[in-house]
Amino acid sequence: MVVVESRNYDIHFRKDDDAIVDGVYTVSKHERTHSKYPEWLPTWDPTQRYPKLLPFKHVDRGLFGDVEYKNLFAAADGEVSYREITPKLGTEVTSGIQLSKLDDKAKDDLALLVAKRGVVVFRNQDLKNKGPAFAKQWGEYFGPLHIHPTSGAPAGFPEFHTTYRRAEEKEHDKVFAFRTNNVTWHSDVTYELQPPGFTTFINIETPASGGDTIFADTIEAYERLSPQFQKMLDGLQVAHTSRDQAGDSREHGGIERRAAVDNVHPLVRWHPVLKKKILFVQQSFSRKILGLKLEESDALLKFLINHIESSHDLQLRASWEEGTVVLWDNRRVVHSAILDWNSPISRHAVRITPQAERPVASEEEYLNWDPEVELKNQEHIDEILATPPAEIYELLESLKI
């Protein structure tokens, strides 16, 4: 597949623009001086090295939520004000619920709400004012937190992923010097064996206007396809890789906390809470469909990705303002930041990213999945990726993948 060049200017260290303080990579002195929330600024510690992630059994907290969200509403401070952003995707909560005050039962309801609505935008939240230690503990309830292999993180808290668009005069020109747009649709870190589900994105600083995030619903994208086409896709496997992202970090003088990985996931994924099928493919990390020859794989991936990205009637646009926190289900939506301002203003946010279940194609696979068996299967990834199309599914069947 032709890789769309995506410069990760907002997550990677930039040796030509940033600084090194006491051996730790950080943003420039100017950026540090003018930040309103320096404790949330990104750092890249080259001494941080972590082993390969191991498989584990994950049970989504949404499975324990009340279908009427009684616990979530019981935790409300006054009347809850909310609206549907679109009929099928997205809810905006403007008042009544403070995420930092939720107990465990209310968090279970919240996880169910995020699964059912895909994206939930909360206004007037205080999570960023609580500091990294509190936010880390808050996020850990939903699963073990993913440590990103290359992105910035607040000092002492590698469990956060920081996006930071620097407030530079020529930032806009630099980004668009070689491209006509900076839209990079993706689902976060799908190259991991167990990518995230419930995801929290906390706004730290944002432009007065612009800098929105766009989302697309890949459950709806799958259901829009004809039954015959769905049948053709079911059972196919896709190779995902972190190698391009890791290479971009190295090119800019950045770090690698873990070695680059490849993993294979079903093209059509099953959602354990919604019991629905998901079109689990996107441009940033999906590279080839196993069992197809190069031209066949590229053509099918191009069609599917274009279907998701160009179907504006299954998408929404979330805006940011002071105190906004957006929660989304990383299994069922893809997203992209929007760079549509050219003044020297920071766009700064942090992501809390609990890992979820290993992507599977059916409820039967979900119920029978075993971490120990998966660990043995991982020994064959290189063999799988090198196997010719005519032989690949026989190999996968023998490995029970």
PDB file of N, CA, C and O in Angstrom, residues 37-40 100 125-139 154-155 157 160 202 204 350 352:
ATOM      1  N   TYR A  37       0.298  25.622  31.410  1.00  0.00           N
ATOM      2  CA  TYR A  37       0.242  24.348  32.130  1.00  0.00           C
ATOM      3  C   TYR A  37       1.548  23.576  31.893  1.00  0.00           C
ATOM      4  O   TYR A  37       1.560  22.542  31.211  1.00  0.00           O
ATOM      5  N   PRO A  38       2.649  24.056  32.451  1.00  0.00           N
ATOM      6  CA  PRO A  38       3.951  23.418  32.170  1.00  0.00           C
ATOM      7  C   PRO A  38       4.033  21.970  32.625  1.00  0.00           C
ATOM      8  O   PRO A  38       4.818  21.189  32.067  1.00  0.00           O
ATOM      9  N   GLU A  39       3.240  21.582  33.648  1.00  0.00           N
ATOM     10  CA  GLU A  39       3.300  20.201  34.119  1.00  0.00           C
ATOM     11  C   GLU A  39       2.776  19.207  33.081  1.00  0.00           C
ATOM     12  O   GLU A  39       3.039  18.007  33.158  1.00  0.00           O
ATOM     13  N   TRP A  40       2.048  19.718  32.073  1.00  0.00           N
ATOM     14  CA  TRP A  40       1.497  18.857  31.026  1.00  0.00           C
ATOM     15  C   TRP A  40       2.338  18.882  29.740  1.00  0.00           C
ATOM     16  O   TRP A  40       2.007  18.189  28.777  1.00  0.00           O
ATOM     17  N   SER A 100     -14.233  14.015  36.915  1.00  0.00           N
ATOM     18  CA  SER A 100     -13.301  13.757  38.018  1.00  0.00           C
ATOM     19  C   SER A 100     -14.006  13.283  39.286  1.00  0.00           C
ATOM     20  O   SER A 100     -13.352  12.747  40.192  1.00  0.00           O
ATOM     21  N   GLN A 125     -14.847  20.753  32.143  1.00  0.00           N
ATOM     22  CA  GLN A 125     -14.260  19.718  32.986  1.00  0.00           C
ATOM     23  C   GLN A 125     -12.994  20.228  33.682  1.00  0.00           C
ATOM     24  O   GLN A 125     -12.327  21.150  33.198  1.00  0.00           O
ATOM     25  N   ASP A 126     -12.649  19.601  34.820  1.00  0.00           N
ATOM     26  CA  ASP A 126     -11.494  20.057  35.599  1.00  0.00           C
ATOM     27  C   ASP A 126     -10.345  19.047  35.638  1.00  0.00           C
ATOM     28  O   ASP A 126      -9.426  19.182  36.446  1.00  0.00           O
ATOM     29  N   LEU A 127     -10.363  18.035  34.769  1.00  0.00           N
ATOM     30  CA  LEU A 127      -9.331  17.003  34.816  1.00  0.00           C
ATOM     31  C   LEU A 127      -7.926  17.577  34.654  1.00  0.00           C
ATOM     32  O   LEU A 127      -6.995  17.153  35.343  1.00  0.00           O
ATOM     33  N   LYS A 128      -7.763  18.557  33.763  1.00  0.00           N
ATOM     34  CA  LYS A 128      -6.412  19.086  33.565  1.00  0.00           C
ATOM     35  C   LYS A 128      -5.916  19.837  34.798  1.00  0.00           C
ATOM     36  O   LYS A 128      -4.709  19.897  35.050  1.00  0.00           O
ATOM     37  N   ASN A 129      -6.836  20.392  35.571  1.00  0.00           N
ATOM     38  CA  ASN A 129      -6.453  21.119  36.786  1.00  0.00           C
ATOM     39  C   ASN A 129      -6.097  20.172  37.936  1.00  0.00           C
ATOM     40  O   ASN A 129      -5.451  20.588  38.902  1.00  0.00           O
ATOM     41  N   LYS A 130      -6.510  18.919  37.822  1.00  0.00           N
ATOM     42  CA  LYS A 130      -6.220  17.926  38.856  1.00  0.00           C
ATOM     43  C   LYS A 130      -4.783  17.410  38.768  1.00  0.00           C
ATOM     44  O   LYS A 130      -4.266  16.828  39.720  1.00  0.00           O
ATOM     45  N   GLY A 131      -4.154  17.611  37.618  1.00  0.00           N
ATOM     46  CA  GLY A 131      -2.765  17.199  37.451  1.00  0.00           C
ATOM     47  C   GLY A 131      -2.609  15.790  36.914  1.00  0.00           C
ATOM     48  O   GLY A 131      -3.548  14.984  36.929  1.00  0.00           O
ATOM     49  N   PRO A 132      -1.409  15.452  36.425  1.00  0.00           N
ATOM     50  CA  PRO A 132      -1.170  14.149  35.803  1.00  0.00           C
ATOM     51  C   PRO A 132      -1.402  12.949  36.723  1.00  0.00           C
ATOM     52  O   PRO A 132      -1.915  11.925  36.276  1.00  0.00           O
ATOM     53  N   ALA A 133      -1.017  13.045  37.996  1.00  0.00           N
ATOM     54  CA  ALA A 133      -1.160  11.893  38.888  1.00  0.00           C
ATOM     55  C   ALA A 133      -2.620  11.498  39.046  1.00  0.00           C
ATOM     56  O   ALA A 133      -2.977  10.312  38.999  1.00  0.00           O
ATOM     57  N   PHE A 134      -3.492  12.489  39.210  1.00  0.00           N
ATOM     58  CA  PHE A 134      -4.918  12.202  39.354  1.00  0.00           C
ATOM     59  C   PHE A 134      -5.480  11.627  38.058  1.00  0.00           C
ATOM     60  O   PHE A 134      -6.228  10.642  38.061  1.00  0.00           O
ATOM     61  N   ALA A 135      -5.129  12.247  36.935  1.00  0.00           N
ATOM     62  CA  ALA A 135      -5.660  11.801  35.646  1.00  0.00           C
ATOM     63  C   ALA A 135      -5.205  10.383  35.321  1.00  0.00           C
ATOM     64  O   ALA A 135      -5.962   9.587  34.749  1.00  0.00           O
ATOM     65  N   LYS A 136      -3.972  10.063  35.677  1.00  0.00           N
ATOM     66  CA  LYS A 136      -3.476   8.707  35.454  1.00  0.00           C
ATOM     67  C   LYS A 136      -4.306   7.701  36.238  1.00  0.00           C
ATOM     68  O   LYS A 136      -4.757   6.679  35.691  1.00  0.00           O
ATOM     69  N   GLN A 137      -4.533   7.973  37.511  1.00  0.00           N
ATOM     70  CA  GLN A 137      -5.325   7.071  38.341  1.00  0.00           C
ATOM     71  C   GLN A 137      -6.745   6.955  37.809  1.00  0.00           C
ATOM     72  O   GLN A 137      -7.334   5.872  37.803  1.00  0.00           O
ATOM     73  N   TRP A 138      -7.296   8.068  37.333  1.00  0.00           N
ATOM     74  CA  TRP A 138      -8.655   8.070  36.780  1.00  0.00           C
ATOM     75  C   TRP A 138      -8.731   7.133  35.573  1.00  0.00           C
ATOM     76  O   TRP A 138      -9.658   6.338  35.438  1.00  0.00           O
ATOM     77  N   GLY A 139      -7.749   7.197  34.700  1.00  0.00           N
ATOM     78  CA  GLY A 139      -7.781   6.398  33.491  1.00  0.00           C
ATOM     79  C   GLY A 139      -7.507   4.929  33.714  1.00  0.00           C
ATOM     80  O   GLY A 139      -7.985   4.069  32.956  1.00  0.00           O
ATOM     81  N   PRO A 154       4.126  14.019  29.718  1.00  0.00           N
ATOM     82  CA  PRO A 154       4.510  14.865  30.838  1.00  0.00           C
ATOM     83  C   PRO A 154       5.630  14.205  31.646  1.00  0.00           C
ATOM     84  O   PRO A 154       5.659  12.981  31.794  1.00  0.00           O
ATOM     85  N   ALA A 155       6.537  14.998  32.157  1.00  0.00           N
ATOM     86  CA  ALA A 155       7.684  14.474  32.898  1.00  0.00           C
ATOM     87  C   ALA A 155       7.235  13.559  34.031  1.00  0.00           C
ATOM     88  O   ALA A 155       6.421  13.946  34.875  1.00  0.00           O
ATOM     89  N   PHE A 157       5.505  10.827  33.702  1.00  0.00           N
ATOM     90  CA  PHE A 157       4.250  10.131  33.415  1.00  0.00           C
ATOM     91  C   PHE A 157       4.237   9.638  31.970  1.00  0.00           C
ATOM     92  O   PHE A 157       3.507  10.158  31.120  1.00  0.00           O
ATOM     93  N   PHE A 160       1.001   8.861  29.526  1.00  0.00           N
ATOM     94  CA  PHE A 160       0.206   9.800  28.733  1.00  0.00           C
ATOM     95  C   PHE A 160       0.808   9.947  27.344  1.00  0.00           C
ATOM     96  O   PHE A 160       2.023   9.839  27.161  1.00  0.00           O
ATOM     97  N   ILE A 202      -7.810  15.041  26.771  1.00  0.00           N
ATOM     98  CA  ILE A 202      -8.007  16.220  27.625  1.00  0.00           C
ATOM     99  C   ILE A 202      -7.396  17.439  26.949  1.00  0.00           C
ATOM    100  O   ILE A 202      -6.186  17.476  26.692  1.00  0.00           O
ATOM    101  N   ILE A 204      -5.709  20.863  26.858  1.00  0.00           N
ATOM    102  CA  ILE A 204      -4.911  21.693  27.759  1.00  0.00           C
ATOM    103  C   ILE A 204      -4.961  23.146  27.292  1.00  0.00           C
ATOM    104  O   ILE A 204      -5.349  24.040  28.047  1.00  0.00           O
ATOM    105  N   VAL A 350      -3.625  16.017  25.955  1.00  0.00           N
ATOM    106  CA  VAL A 350      -3.034  14.751  26.392  1.00  0.00           C
ATOM    107  C   VAL A 350      -4.081  13.652  26.280  1.00  0.00           C
ATOM    108  O   VAL A 350      -5.271  13.880  26.485  1.00  0.00           O
ATOM    109  N   ILE A 352      -5.250   9.769  27.459  1.00  0.00           N
ATOM    110  CA  ILE A 352      -5.170   8.628  28.373  1.00  0.00           C
ATOM    111  C   ILE A 352      -5.683   7.431  27.595  1.00  0.00           C
ATOM    112  O   ILE A 352      -6.819   7.431  27.125  1.00  0.00           O
TER     113      ILE A 352
END
